[in-house]
Structures are given as structure tokens and as C-alpha cells.
């Protein structure tokens, strides 16, 4: 008998609620034709878009400005084989509007690394998906 | 004066040592032309390749068999703004050799989700990179 998968898909709002709690997320993108991933500090804006802070001339800013990327966060408890993961997929763009930049200086994320010429990058919450791994799974009869 | 970046690049062996301790990693790949990322249980083989366990007919196996992917793990302490991240980039392949499969049933990773027709996927440690974020950074004079 087919066993259950041991996870449940999460609704958009549940995904965003969990994402808002995560202390770090990971930007997933393409760099020099290869898959690339970078852990970053972030925050969620009021419209649920993901906000990052990076140097204007960083590899990251140049690689993702105007491009669809994925942004992932998770929390796992290996000993219980339980946890959750959320992925936001959407277009990234450097915030260029001066008023918006000023607003984000007050309300947006810090960068964990010191920088000159910091800019904010917004990732639209185009697609939001998530799953919760439950520790216990239902086993079918052999 | 230009500030230090607050991180140091890690040597290959240091990367692999840290990776071996991580309870979970993330496969970074392309799915339906979009960046995709999936947290998975894993182990390192004796040659430092990354081993995953998944269903033979899973989305993951079909998406990454024969393709270059990235595999990432990290550990961050948000309160101290410190931590590390490691990325292995290399070709993934489903393990098809029966003797190798048997060996990995004894020594390889478990899957966190129950499955039928489990297979192992090996990601070659082609490129290994990592960085350590140090909590304190050197500030230049204004």
C-alpha cells in the first residue's frame, strides 16, 4: 500500500507567516550559467515581497536585478525529522526610487556585512509555496 | 576608507568538514525553467560527493539526473551576525550500479520521507566554496 509522503503543502498565508519568522533566507539564482545560492539577511515588506540589502556593485545585485529568482527559508529539527520550508519565486529588482529607498532605510533589512553604497533589492512574492514535514508518517500495511 | 567585508573565504577541506556536520542541505536546481530549491537530508561519501535519497520517479530525481546542480548548507546565529555557508557545485547522477546501491543502503543517507523505489543521487564535489561570517568587522575611519 502506498505510504503517505509525511508532509503537507502550506497555504500562501501560512508560508508568509513562517517566512517572516526566519532569521535568514537564501537567494537562489544563476551566476555564470551555474546554479548559485547565497544566504542573506532579509525582511518582508507590507506587500509580502522579500527585501534584501546589498552593495550597489555587488555580484548579487548585478546577477539578480530584473531576473526571476527563488528565495528560500526553512527550519528543520533533524532529530524529529520535522520542519518546514518556504520558497518565494518572483522577479528581483534593485530599488531605485529615492523616496522608497529612504522608507526602506527606516523599515527594511540591515545587511550583515558592512558596505558602501548599499541598495535594497525587492523580490516580488509572485509564487509562494511551502511544505511542512511532519515527524510522524502514516505507514500502510505491507 | 573601505570597510572589510566581515567574512573570510574557506578552504576546501574546511568547507567539507563543516558540511559534514550540517543536519540538512538544500539542492539548488532548475525546474520548468525556474530556479528551484529543496531542503533534503544528505550524507557525504568517502570521496566528498554529496549523497541524497529520493524516489526513483520523484520530481527531484527527474530534474537533476545528469545535470549540474548546487548543494548548500549553512549555520547562522542571527543574534551574533555570525555563521558559515558552504556550496558544492557539481554534476548529479542517480546511482544505477546495483553493488553501489547496496553499499549505500548500508552507509548512505536515509530519506526523511517514506518512499517506494528509493534511489541514491550523487552530486560530485566538483567545486566547493564557503565563507565564514565573522561577528565583528573592522571599520575604517570615516
Coordinates of C-alpha atoms in Angstrom, one line a residue:
Chain A
X1 CA 0.0 0.0 0.0
X2 CA 1.4 3.4 -0.9
X3 CA 2.7 5.3 2.1
X4 CA 1.8 8.9 2.8
X5 CA 4.5 11.4 2.0
X6 CA 4.9 12.7 5.5
X7 CA 4.4 16.3 4.5
X8 CA 1.6 18.7 3.8
X9 CA 1.5 21.6 1.4
X10 CA 1.1 25.0 3.1
X11 CA -1.3 27.8 2.1
X12 CA 0.2 31.1 1.0
X13 CA -0.6 33.0 4.2
X14 CA 0.9 30.2 6.3
X15 CA 4.0 30.3 4.2
X16 CA 4.4 34.1 4.6
X17 CA 3.8 33.8 8.4
X18 CA 6.6 31.2 8.7
X19 CA 8.9 33.1 6.4
X20 CA 8.5 36.3 8.5
X21 CA 10.0 34.4 11.5
X22 CA 13.1 33.1 9.7
X23 CA 16.3 34.8 10.7
X24 CA 18.0 34.1 7.4
X25 CA 16.9 33.2 3.9
X26 CA 18.7 32.1 0.7
X27 CA 18.6 33.7 -2.7
X28 CA 18.7 31.1 -5.4
X29 CA 19.8 32.4 -8.8
X30 CA 22.0 31.8 -11.8
X31 CA 25.6 33.0 -11.9
X32 CA 27.9 32.4 -14.9
X33 CA 25.4 29.8 -16.1
X34 CA 25.6 27.8 -12.9
X35 CA 23.1 27.5 -10.1
X36 CA 24.0 29.8 -7.2
X37 CA 22.8 30.3 -3.7
X38 CA 23.6 32.9 -1.1
X39 CA 22.3 33.1 2.5
X40 CA 21.2 36.6 3.3
X41 CA 19.5 38.7 6.0
X42 CA 16.1 39.9 4.8
X43 CA 12.8 41.3 5.8
X44 CA 9.3 41.1 4.4
X45 CA 7.6 44.3 3.1
X46 CA 4.0 45.1 3.7
X47 CA 3.0 43.6 0.4
X48 CA 4.9 40.4 1.3
X49 CA 7.7 41.0 -1.1
X50 CA 11.2 40.0 0.1
X51 CA 13.7 42.8 0.8
X52 CA 17.4 42.3 0.8
X53 CA 20.2 44.8 1.3
X54 CA 23.5 44.6 -0.7
X55 CA 26.2 46.8 -2.2
X56 CA 25.2 48.6 -5.4
X57 CA 28.1 46.9 -7.3
X58 CA 27.9 43.5 -5.6
X59 CA 27.9 40.3 -7.6
X60 CA 24.5 39.6 -6.2
X61 CA 22.9 42.9 -7.3
X62 CA 24.3 42.6 -10.8
X63 CA 23.3 38.9 -11.1
X64 CA 19.7 39.2 -10.0
X65 CA 18.5 42.7 -10.9
X66 CA 15.5 42.2 -13.3
X67 CA 15.7 38.5 -13.1
X68 CA 13.3 35.8 -11.7
X69 CA 14.9 34.2 -8.6
X70 CA 13.8 31.9 -5.8
X71 CA 14.1 32.8 -2.2
X72 CA 14.0 30.1 0.4
X73 CA 13.9 29.7 4.2
X74 CA 13.4 26.7 6.4
X75 CA 13.6 25.3 9.8
X76 CA 14.4 21.7 10.5
X77 CA 14.7 19.6 13.6
X78 CA 16.8 16.7 12.4
X79 CA 16.2 14.6 15.5
X80 CA 12.5 14.6 14.9
X81 CA 12.7 14.7 11.1
X82 CA 10.2 17.6 11.2
X83 CA 10.2 21.1 9.9
X84 CA 9.1 23.4 7.2
X85 CA 10.4 25.1 4.1
X86 CA 9.0 28.0 2.1
X87 CA 10.0 29.2 -1.3
X88 CA 9.1 32.6 -2.9
X89 CA 9.7 32.8 -6.6
X90 CA 9.5 36.2 -8.3
X91 CA 11.3 38.9 -10.2
X92 CA 14.0 40.7 -8.3
X93 CA 14.8 44.4 -8.8
X94 CA 17.1 47.0 -7.2
X95 CA 15.0 49.7 -5.6
X96 CA 15.9 52.9 -7.4
X97 CA 13.2 55.3 -6.2
X98 CA 14.8 57.7 -3.7
X99 CA 11.7 58.0 -1.5
X100 CA 11.3 54.2 -1.5
X101 CA 15.0 53.9 -0.6
X102 CA 14.5 56.3 2.3
X103 CA 11.5 54.4 3.6
X104 CA 13.4 51.2 3.5
X105 CA 16.4 52.7 5.4
X106 CA 13.9 53.1 8.2
X107 CA 11.8 49.9 7.8
X108 CA 13.8 47.5 5.7
X109 CA 16.5 44.9 6.5
X110 CA 20.1 45.6 7.6
X111 CA 23.0 44.0 5.9
X112 CA 25.1 41.7 8.0
X113 CA 28.2 42.9 6.3
X114 CA 29.4 46.5 6.3
X115 CA 29.1 48.1 2.9
X116 CA 29.3 51.3 0.9
X117 CA 26.6 52.3 -1.5
X118 CA 24.0 49.9 0.0
X119 CA 20.9 49.3 -2.1
X120 CA 17.7 47.4 -1.4
X121 CA 16.6 44.6 -3.7
X122 CA 13.0 43.6 -3.8
X123 CA 11.8 40.1 -4.8
X124 CA 8.1 40.1 -5.7
X125 CA 6.1 37.4 -4.0
X126 CA 4.9 36.0 -7.4
X127 CA 4.7 32.4 -6.4
X128 CA 4.7 31.3 -2.8
X129 CA 4.9 27.6 -1.8
X130 CA 5.8 25.7 1.3
X131 CA 5.6 22.4 2.9
X132 CA 5.6 21.1 6.5
X133 CA 7.3 17.9 7.2
X134 CA 5.5 16.1 9.9
X135 CA 7.6 13.9 12.2
X136 CA 5.2 11.0 12.2
X137 CA 4.1 9.4 8.9
X138 CA 1.3 7.0 8.2
X139 CA 2.5 3.6 7.2
X140 CA 0.4 1.4 5.0
X141 CA 0.1 -2.3 5.5
X142 CA 2.8 -4.4 3.8
Chain B
X1 CA 38.2 54.1 3.9
X2 CA 36.9 50.9 2.6
X3 CA 35.5 48.6 5.3
X4 CA 36.4 44.9 5.5
X5 CA 33.7 42.6 4.2
X6 CA 33.3 40.8 7.6
X7 CA 33.8 37.3 6.1
X8 CA 36.6 35.0 5.1
X9 CA 36.7 32.5 2.3
X10 CA 37.1 28.9 3.5
X11 CA 39.5 26.3 2.1
X12 CA 38.0 23.2 0.5
X13 CA 38.8 20.9 3.5
X14 CA 37.3 23.3 5.9
X15 CA 34.2 23.5 3.8
X16 CA 33.8 19.8 3.7
X17 CA 34.4 19.5 7.4
X18 CA 31.6 22.0 8.1
X19 CA 29.3 20.4 5.5
X20 CA 29.6 17.0 7.1
X21 CA 28.2 18.4 10.4
X22 CA 25.1 20.0 8.8
X23 CA 21.8 18.1 9.6
X24 CA 20.2 19.3 6.4
X25 CA 21.3 20.7 3.0
X26 CA 19.5 22.2 0.0
X27 CA 19.6 21.2 -3.6
X28 CA 19.5 24.1 -5.9
X29 CA 18.5 23.3 -9.5
X30 CA 16.3 24.4 -12.4
X31 CA 12.7 23.2 -12.6
X32 CA 10.4 24.2 -15.5
X33 CA 12.9 26.9 -16.4
X34 CA 12.7 28.5 -12.9
X35 CA 15.2 28.4 -10.0
X36 CA 14.2 25.7 -7.6
X37 CA 15.5 24.7 -4.1
X38 CA 14.6 21.8 -1.9
X39 CA 15.9 21.0 1.6
X40 CA 17.0 17.4 1.9
X41 CA 18.7 15.0 4.3
X42 CA 22.1 14.0 3.0
X43 CA 25.4 12.5 3.7
X44 CA 29.0 12.8 2.4
X45 CA 30.6 9.8 0.7
X46 CA 34.2 8.9 1.2
X47 CA 35.2 11.0 -1.9
X48 CA 33.3 14.0 -0.5
X49 CA 30.5 13.7 -3.0
X50 CA 27.1 14.5 -1.6
X51 CA 24.5 11.7 -1.4
X52 CA 20.8 12.1 -1.4
X53 CA 18.0 9.6 -1.2
X54 CA 14.8 10.1 -3.2
X55 CA 12.1 8.1 -5.1
X56 CA 13.1 6.8 -8.5
X57 CA 10.2 8.7 -10.1
X58 CA 10.3 11.9 -8.0
X59 CA 10.4 15.3 -9.5
X60 CA 13.8 15.8 -8.0
X61 CA 15.4 12.7 -9.5
X62 CA 14.0 13.6 -12.9
X63 CA 15.0 17.2 -12.7
X64 CA 18.6 16.7 -11.6
X65 CA 19.8 13.4 -13.1
X66 CA 22.8 14.2 -15.3
X67 CA 22.7 17.9 -14.6
X68 CA 25.0 20.3 -12.7
X69 CA 23.4 21.5 -9.5
X70 CA 24.4 23.4 -6.4
X71 CA 24.1 21.9 -2.9
X72 CA 24.2 24.3 0.0
X73 CA 24.3 24.1 3.8
X74 CA 24.8 26.8 6.4
X75 CA 24.5 27.7 10.0
X76 CA 23.8 31.2 11.2
X77 CA 23.5 32.8 14.5
X78 CA 21.4 35.9 13.8
X79 CA 21.9 37.4 17.2
X80 CA 25.7 37.5 16.6
X81 CA 25.5 38.0 12.9
X82 CA 27.9 35.1 12.6
X83 CA 27.9 31.8 10.8
X84 CA 29.1 29.9 7.7
X85 CA 27.8 28.7 4.4
X86 CA 29.2 26.1 2.0
X87 CA 28.2 25.4 -1.6
X88 CA 29.1 22.3 -3.6
X89 CA 28.6 22.6 -7.3
X90 CA 28.8 19.5 -9.5
X91 CA 27.0 17.1 -11.7
X92 CA 24.2 15.0 -10.1
X93 CA 23.5 11.4 -11.2
X94 CA 21.2 8.7 -10.0
X95 CA 23.3 5.7 -8.7
X96 CA 22.4 2.8 -11.0
X97 CA 25.1 0.3 -10.2
X98 CA 23.4 -2.4 -8.0
X99 CA 26.6 -3.1 -5.9
X100 CA 27.0 0.7 -5.3
X101 CA 23.3 0.9 -4.3
X102 CA 23.7 -1.9 -1.9
X103 CA 26.7 -0.2 -0.3
X104 CA 24.8 3.0 0.1
X105 CA 21.9 1.2 1.7
X106 CA 24.3 0.4 4.5
X107 CA 26.4 3.6 4.5
X108 CA 24.4 6.3 2.8
X109 CA 21.7 8.8 3.9
X110 CA 18.1 7.9 4.9
X111 CA 15.3 9.8 3.4
X112 CA 13.1 11.7 5.8
X113 CA 10.0 10.7 3.9
X114 CA 8.8 7.2 3.4
X115 CA 9.1 6.1 -0.2
X116 CA 8.9 3.2 -2.6
X117 CA 11.6 2.6 -5.1
X118 CA 14.2 4.7 -3.3
X119 CA 17.3 5.6 -5.2
X120 CA 20.5 7.4 -4.3
X121 CA 21.6 10.5 -6.1
X122 CA 25.3 11.5 -6.1
X123 CA 26.4 15.1 -6.5
X124 CA 30.1 15.3 -7.4
X125 CA 32.2 17.7 -5.3
X126 CA 33.4 19.5 -8.5
X127 CA 33.6 23.0 -7.0
X128 CA 33.5 23.5 -3.2
X129 CA 33.3 27.0 -1.8
X130 CA 32.4 28.5 1.5
X131 CA 32.5 31.6 3.7
X132 CA 32.6 32.3 7.3
X133 CA 30.8 35.4 8.5
X134 CA 32.6 36.8 11.5
X135 CA 30.5 38.6 14.1
X136 CA 33.0 41.5 14.4
X137 CA 34.1 43.5 11.4
X138 CA 36.8 46.0 11.0
X139 CA 35.6 49.6 10.5
X140 CA 37.6 52.1 8.6
X141 CA 37.9 55.7 9.6
X142 CA 35.2 58.0 8.1

